[in-house]
Amino acid sequence: MNHSRWKLARERAAAEGSQEAPDVEAMRTEIRMAFDLGQAVHDRRTEMGFSQAELARRANMTQPQISKLELGGTVPTLPLLARLAKALDASLNIALDGDTSSVVFTAHAA
């Protein structure tokens, strides 16, 4: 699943001169971070060949919780992020710089 289509509509509106209230922009930033994390979990899970159910089992979660996380619908705790990284046999790197973020699961060396 790719979340880029959400970004396109906002960029199109901004190019047309549309301005958002600061609180709306702050909320949009939080949502973007959740989507970035969800996309990273999805990408690593599919790279590993795991179903959502398999990842849920390995991370002591449920499949609906994994689905919600991948869709950007939850803000996980640090312990949950640590469990996910372990379940995905990866290190988790999160970079936050103002309004931008990047989330990467890096495979452990074999």
CSV table of N, CA and C in Angstrom, one decimal:
chain,number,residue,atom,x,y,z
A,1,MET,N,0.8,-1.2,0.0
A,1,MET,CA,0.0,0.0,0.0
A,1,MET,C,0.9,1.2,0.0
A,2,ASN,N,0.5,2.2,-0.8
A,2,ASN,CA,1.3,3.4,-0.9
A,2,ASN,C,0.5,4.6,-0.5
A,3,HIS,N,1.0,5.4,0.4
A,3,HIS,CA,0.2,6.5,0.9
A,3,HIS,C,0.4,7.8,0.1
A,4,SER,N,1.2,7.8,-1.0
A,4,SER,CA,1.5,9.0,-1.7
A,4,SER,C,0.3,9.7,-2.3
A,5,ARG,N,-0.7,9.0,-2.6
A,5,ARG,CA,-1.9,9.7,-3.2
A,5,ARG,C,-2.5,10.7,-2.2
A,6,TRP,N,-2.4,10.5,-0.9
A,6,TRP,CA,-2.9,11.4,0.1
A,6,TRP,C,-2.1,12.7,0.0
A,7,LYS,N,-0.9,12.6,-0.2
A,7,LYS,CA,0.0,13.8,-0.2
A,7,LYS,C,-0.2,14.6,-1.5
A,8,LEU,N,-0.6,14.0,-2.6
A,8,LEU,CA,-0.8,14.7,-3.8
A,8,LEU,C,-1.9,15.7,-3.7
A,9,ALA,N,-3.0,15.4,-3.2
A,9,ALA,CA,-4.2,16.3,-3.1
A,9,ALA,C,-3.8,17.5,-2.2
A,10,ARG,N,-3.1,17.3,-1.2
A,10,ARG,CA,-2.7,18.5,-0.3
A,10,ARG,C,-1.7,19.4,-1.0
A,11,GLU,N,-0.8,18.8,-1.8
A,11,GLU,CA,0.2,19.6,-2.5
A,11,GLU,C,-0.5,20.3,-3.6
A,12,ARG,N,-1.5,19.7,-4.2
A,12,ARG,CA,-2.2,20.4,-5.3
A,12,ARG,C,-2.9,21.7,-4.7
A,13,ALA,N,-3.6,21.5,-3.6
A,13,ALA,CA,-4.3,22.6,-2.9
A,13,ALA,C,-3.3,23.7,-2.5
A,14,ALA,N,-2.1,23.3,-2.0
A,14,ALA,CA,-1.1,24.3,-1.6
A,14,ALA,C,-0.6,25.1,-2.8
A,15,ALA,N,-0.5,24.4,-4.0
A,15,ALA,CA,0.0,25.1,-5.2
A,15,ALA,C,-1.0,26.1,-5.7
A,16,GLU,N,-2.3,25.8,-5.4
A,16,GLU,CA,-3.4,26.7,-5.8
A,16,GLU,C,-3.5,27.9,-4.8
A,17,GLY,N,-2.7,27.9,-3.8
A,17,GLY,CA,-2.7,29.0,-2.8
A,17,GLY,C,-3.6,28.8,-1.6
A,18,SER,N,-4.1,27.6,-1.4
A,18,SER,CA,-4.9,27.3,-0.2
A,18,SER,C,-4.0,27.2,1.0
A,19,GLN,N,-4.5,27.9,2.1
A,19,GLN,CA,-3.7,27.9,3.4
A,19,GLN,C,-4.5,27.1,4.4
A,20,GLU,N,-3.8,26.3,5.2
A,20,GLU,CA,-4.5,25.6,6.3
A,20,GLU,C,-4.2,26.3,7.6
A,21,ALA,N,-5.1,26.1,8.6
A,21,ALA,CA,-4.9,26.6,9.9
A,21,ALA,C,-3.7,25.9,10.6
A,22,PRO,N,-2.9,26.5,11.5
A,22,PRO,CA,-1.8,25.9,12.1
A,22,PRO,C,-2.1,24.6,12.8
A,23,ASP,N,-3.3,24.5,13.5
A,23,ASP,CA,-3.7,23.3,14.2
A,23,ASP,C,-3.9,22.1,13.2
A,24,VAL,N,-4.5,22.5,12.0
A,24,VAL,CA,-4.7,21.5,11.0
A,24,VAL,C,-3.4,20.9,10.4
A,25,GLU,N,-2.5,21.9,10.2
A,25,GLU,CA,-1.1,21.5,9.7
A,25,GLU,C,-0.4,20.6,10.8
A,26,ALA,N,-0.5,20.9,12.0
A,26,ALA,CA,0.1,20.1,13.1
A,26,ALA,C,-0.5,18.7,13.1
A,27,MET,N,-1.8,18.6,13.0
A,27,MET,CA,-2.5,17.3,13.0
A,27,MET,C,-2.0,16.5,11.7
A,28,ARG,N,-1.9,17.2,10.6
A,28,ARG,CA,-1.5,16.6,9.4
A,28,ARG,C,-0.1,16.0,9.5
A,29,THR,N,0.8,16.7,10.2
A,29,THR,CA,2.1,16.2,10.5
A,29,THR,C,2.1,15.0,11.3
A,30,GLU,N,1.3,14.9,12.3
A,30,GLU,CA,1.2,13.7,13.2
A,30,GLU,C,0.7,12.5,12.3
A,31,ILE,N,-0.3,12.8,11.5
A,31,ILE,CA,-0.9,11.7,10.7
A,31,ILE,C,0.2,11.2,9.7
A,32,ARG,N,1.0,12.1,9.1
A,32,ARG,CA,2.0,11.8,8.2
A,32,ARG,C,3.0,10.8,8.8
A,33,MET,N,3.4,11.2,10.1
A,33,MET,CA,4.3,10.3,10.8
A,33,MET,C,3.8,8.9,11.0
A,34,ALA,N,2.5,8.8,11.4
A,34,ALA,CA,1.8,7.5,11.6
A,34,ALA,C,1.8,6.7,10.3
A,35,PHE,N,1.5,7.4,9.1
A,35,PHE,CA,1.6,6.7,7.8
A,35,PHE,C,3.0,6.3,7.5
A,36,ASP,N,4.0,7.1,7.8
A,36,ASP,CA,5.4,6.7,7.5
A,36,ASP,C,5.7,5.4,8.2
A,37,LEU,N,5.3,5.4,9.5
A,37,LEU,CA,5.6,4.2,10.3
A,37,LEU,C,4.9,3.0,9.7
A,38,GLY,N,3.6,3.2,9.4
A,38,GLY,CA,2.8,2.1,8.9
A,38,GLY,C,3.4,1.6,7.6
A,39,GLN,N,3.8,2.5,6.7
A,39,GLN,CA,4.4,2.0,5.5
A,39,GLN,C,5.7,1.3,5.7
A,40,ALA,N,6.5,1.7,6.7
A,40,ALA,CA,7.8,1.0,7.0
A,40,ALA,C,7.5,-0.4,7.5
A,41,VAL,N,6.5,-0.5,8.4
A,41,VAL,CA,6.2,-1.9,8.9
A,41,VAL,C,5.7,-2.8,7.7
A,42,HIS,N,4.8,-2.2,6.9
A,42,HIS,CA,4.3,-3.0,5.8
A,42,HIS,C,5.4,-3.4,4.8
A,43,ASP,N,6.3,-2.5,4.5
A,43,ASP,CA,7.4,-2.8,3.6
A,43,ASP,C,8.3,-3.9,4.1
A,44,ARG,N,8.7,-3.8,5.4
A,44,ARG,CA,9.5,-4.8,6.0
A,44,ARG,C,8.8,-6.1,6.1
A,45,ARG,N,7.5,-6.1,6.5
A,45,ARG,CA,6.8,-7.4,6.7
A,45,ARG,C,6.7,-8.1,5.4
A,46,THR,N,6.4,-7.4,4.3
A,46,THR,CA,6.3,-8.0,3.0
A,46,THR,C,7.6,-8.5,2.5
A,47,GLU,N,8.7,-7.7,2.8
A,47,GLU,CA,10.0,-8.1,2.4
A,47,GLU,C,10.4,-9.4,3.1
A,48,MET,N,9.9,-9.6,4.3
A,48,MET,CA,10.2,-10.9,5.1
A,48,MET,C,9.3,-12.0,4.6
A,49,GLY,N,8.2,-11.7,3.9
A,49,GLY,CA,7.3,-12.7,3.4
A,49,GLY,C,6.3,-13.1,4.5
A,50,PHE,N,6.1,-12.2,5.5
A,50,PHE,CA,5.1,-12.5,6.6
A,50,PHE,C,3.7,-12.0,6.2
A,51,SER,N,2.7,-12.7,6.7
A,51,SER,CA,1.4,-12.2,6.6
A,51,SER,C,1.2,-11.3,7.8
A,52,GLN,N,0.1,-10.5,7.9
A,52,GLN,CA,-0.1,-9.7,9.1
A,52,GLN,C,-0.3,-10.6,10.3
A,53,ALA,N,-1.0,-11.8,10.1
A,53,ALA,CA,-1.2,-12.7,11.2
A,53,ALA,C,0.1,-13.2,11.7
A,54,GLU,N,1.1,-13.5,10.9
A,54,GLU,CA,2.4,-14.0,11.3
A,54,GLU,C,3.1,-13.0,12.1
A,55,LEU,N,3.1,-11.7,11.6
A,55,LEU,CA,3.8,-10.6,12.3
A,55,LEU,C,3.1,-10.4,13.6
A,56,ALA,N,1.8,-10.5,13.7
A,56,ALA,CA,1.1,-10.3,14.9
A,56,ALA,C,1.5,-11.4,15.9
A,57,ARG,N,1.6,-12.6,15.5
A,57,ARG,CA,2.0,-13.7,16.4
A,57,ARG,C,3.4,-13.5,16.9
A,58,ARG,N,4.3,-13.1,16.0
A,58,ARG,CA,5.7,-12.8,16.4
A,58,ARG,C,5.9,-11.6,17.4
A,59,ALA,N,5.0,-10.6,17.2
A,59,ALA,CA,5.1,-9.4,18.0
A,59,ALA,C,4.1,-9.4,19.2
A,60,ASN,N,3.4,-10.5,19.5
A,60,ASN,CA,2.5,-10.7,20.6
A,60,ASN,C,1.4,-9.6,20.4
A,61,MET,N,0.8,-9.5,19.2
A,61,MET,CA,-0.3,-8.6,18.9
A,61,MET,C,-1.4,-9.4,18.2
A,62,THR,N,-2.4,-8.7,17.7
A,62,THR,CA,-3.4,-9.3,16.9
A,62,THR,C,-3.3,-8.8,15.5
A,63,GLN,N,-3.9,-9.6,14.6
A,63,GLN,CA,-3.8,-9.2,13.2
A,63,GLN,C,-4.5,-7.8,13.0
A,64,PRO,N,-5.7,-7.6,13.6
A,64,PRO,CA,-6.3,-6.2,13.4
A,64,PRO,C,-5.4,-5.1,13.9
A,65,GLN,N,-4.6,-5.4,15.0
A,65,GLN,CA,-3.7,-4.3,15.5
A,65,GLN,C,-2.6,-4.0,14.5
A,66,ILE,N,-2.1,-5.1,13.8
A,66,ILE,CA,-1.1,-4.9,12.8
A,66,ILE,C,-1.7,-4.1,11.6
A,67,SER,N,-2.9,-4.5,11.2
A,67,SER,CA,-3.6,-3.8,10.1
A,67,SER,C,-3.8,-2.3,10.4
A,68,LYS,N,-4.3,-2.0,11.6
A,68,LYS,CA,-4.5,-0.6,12.0
A,68,LYS,C,-3.1,0.2,12.0
A,69,LEU,N,-2.1,-0.5,12.5
A,69,LEU,CA,-0.8,0.2,12.5
A,69,LEU,C,-0.3,0.5,11.1
A,70,GLU,N,-0.4,-0.5,10.2
A,70,GLU,CA,0.0,-0.3,8.8
A,70,GLU,C,-0.7,0.8,8.1
A,71,LEU,N,-2.0,1.0,8.5
A,71,LEU,CA,-2.8,2.0,7.9
A,71,LEU,C,-2.6,3.4,8.5
A,72,GLY,N,-1.7,3.5,9.5
A,72,GLY,CA,-1.4,4.7,10.2
A,72,GLY,C,-2.5,5.1,11.2
A,73,GLY,N,-3.2,4.2,11.7
A,73,GLY,CA,-4.3,4.5,12.6
A,73,GLY,C,-4.0,4.4,14.1
A,74,THR,N,-2.8,4.2,14.4
A,74,THR,CA,-2.4,4.1,15.8
A,74,THR,C,-1.0,4.7,16.0
A,75,VAL,N,-0.8,5.2,17.3
A,75,VAL,CA,0.5,5.7,17.6
A,75,VAL,C,1.1,4.7,18.7
A,76,PRO,N,2.1,4.0,18.2
A,76,PRO,CA,2.6,2.9,19.1
A,76,PRO,C,3.5,3.5,20.2
A,77,THR,N,3.6,2.7,21.3
A,77,THR,CA,4.5,3.0,22.4
A,77,THR,C,5.9,2.6,22.0
A,78,LEU,N,6.9,3.0,22.7
A,78,LEU,CA,8.3,2.6,22.5
A,78,LEU,C,8.5,1.1,22.7
A,79,PRO,N,7.9,0.5,23.8
A,79,PRO,CA,8.0,-0.9,23.9
A,79,PRO,C,7.4,-1.7,22.7
A,80,LEU,N,6.3,-1.2,22.2
A,80,LEU,CA,5.7,-1.9,21.0
A,80,LEU,C,6.6,-1.8,19.8
A,81,LEU,N,7.2,-0.6,19.6
A,81,LEU,CA,8.1,-0.5,18.5
A,81,LEU,C,9.3,-1.4,18.7
A,82,ALA,N,9.8,-1.6,19.9
A,82,ALA,CA,10.9,-2.6,20.1
A,82,ALA,C,10.4,-4.0,19.8
A,83,ARG,N,9.2,-4.4,20.2
A,83,ARG,CA,8.7,-5.7,19.9
A,83,ARG,C,8.6,-5.9,18.3
A,84,LEU,N,8.1,-4.9,17.7
A,84,LEU,CA,8.0,-4.9,16.2
A,84,LEU,C,9.3,-5.1,15.5
A,85,ALA,N,10.3,-4.4,16.0
A,85,ALA,CA,11.6,-4.5,15.4
A,85,ALA,C,12.2,-5.9,15.6
A,86,LYS,N,12.0,-6.4,16.8
A,86,LYS,CA,12.5,-7.8,17.1
A,86,LYS,C,11.7,-8.8,16.2
A,87,ALA,N,10.4,-8.6,16.1
A,87,ALA,CA,9.6,-9.6,15.3
A,87,ALA,C,9.9,-9.5,13.8
A,88,LEU,N,10.4,-8.3,13.4
A,88,LEU,CA,10.8,-8.1,12.0
A,88,LEU,C,12.3,-8.4,11.8
A,89,ASP,N,13.0,-8.9,12.8
A,89,ASP,CA,14.4,-9.2,12.7
A,89,ASP,C,15.1,-8.0,12.2
A,90,ALA,N,14.9,-6.8,12.8
A,90,ALA,CA,15.4,-5.6,12.2
A,90,ALA,C,15.7,-4.6,13.4
A,91,SER,N,16.5,-3.6,13.0
A,91,SER,CA,16.7,-2.4,13.9
A,91,SER,C,15.7,-1.3,13.4
A,92,LEU,N,15.2,-0.5,14.3
A,92,LEU,CA,14.3,0.5,13.9
A,92,LEU,C,15.0,1.8,14.0
A,93,ASN,N,15.0,2.6,13.0
A,93,ASN,CA,15.6,4.0,13.0
A,93,ASN,C,14.5,5.0,12.6
A,94,ILE,N,14.3,5.9,13.5
A,94,ILE,CA,13.3,7.0,13.3
A,94,ILE,C,14.1,8.3,13.3
A,95,ALA,N,13.9,9.1,12.3
A,95,ALA,CA,14.5,10.4,12.2
A,95,ALA,C,13.4,11.5,12.2
A,96,LEU,N,13.4,12.4,13.1
A,96,LEU,CA,12.4,13.5,13.2
A,96,LEU,C,13.2,14.8,13.1
A,97,ASP,N,12.7,15.6,12.1
A,97,ASP,CA,13.3,16.9,11.9
A,97,ASP,C,12.3,17.9,11.6
A,98,GLY,N,11.8,18.6,12.6
A,98,GLY,CA,10.7,19.5,12.4
A,98,GLY,C,9.4,18.8,11.9
A,99,ASP,N,9.0,19.2,10.7
A,99,ASP,CA,7.8,18.6,10.1
A,99,ASP,C,8.0,17.4,9.3
A,100,THR,N,9.2,16.9,9.2
A,100,THR,CA,9.5,15.8,8.4
A,100,THR,C,9.9,14.6,9.3
A,101,SER,N,9.7,13.4,8.8
A,101,SER,CA,10.1,12.2,9.5
A,101,SER,C,10.5,11.2,8.5
A,102,SER,N,11.3,10.2,9.0
A,102,SER,CA,11.6,9.0,8.2
A,102,SER,C,11.6,7.8,9.1
A,103,VAL,N,11.1,6.7,8.7
A,103,VAL,CA,11.1,5.5,9.5
A,103,VAL,C,11.7,4.4,8.6
A,104,VAL,N,12.7,3.7,9.2
A,104,VAL,CA,13.3,2.7,8.4
A,104,VAL,C,13.6,1.5,9.3
A,105,PHE,N,13.2,0.3,8.9
A,105,PHE,CA,13.5,-0.9,9.5
A,105,PHE,C,14.7,-1.5,8.8
A,106,THR,N,15.8,-1.7,9.4
A,106,THR,CA,17.1,-2.2,8.8
A,106,THR,C,17.3,-3.6,9.2
A,107,ALA,N,17.4,-4.5,8.2
A,107,ALA,CA,17.6,-5.9,8.5
A,107,ALA,C,18.9,-6.1,9.3
A,108,HIS,N,18.8,-7.0,10.3
A,108,HIS,CA,20.0,-7.4,11.0
A,108,HIS,C,20.9,-8.2,10.1
A,109,ALA,N,22.2,-8.0,10.2
A,109,ALA,CA,23.2,-8.8,9.4
A,109,ALA,C,23.1,-10.2,9.6
A,110,ALA,N,23.2,-11.0,8.6
A,110,ALA,CA,23.1,-12.5,8.7
A,110,ALA,C,24.3,-13.1,9.2
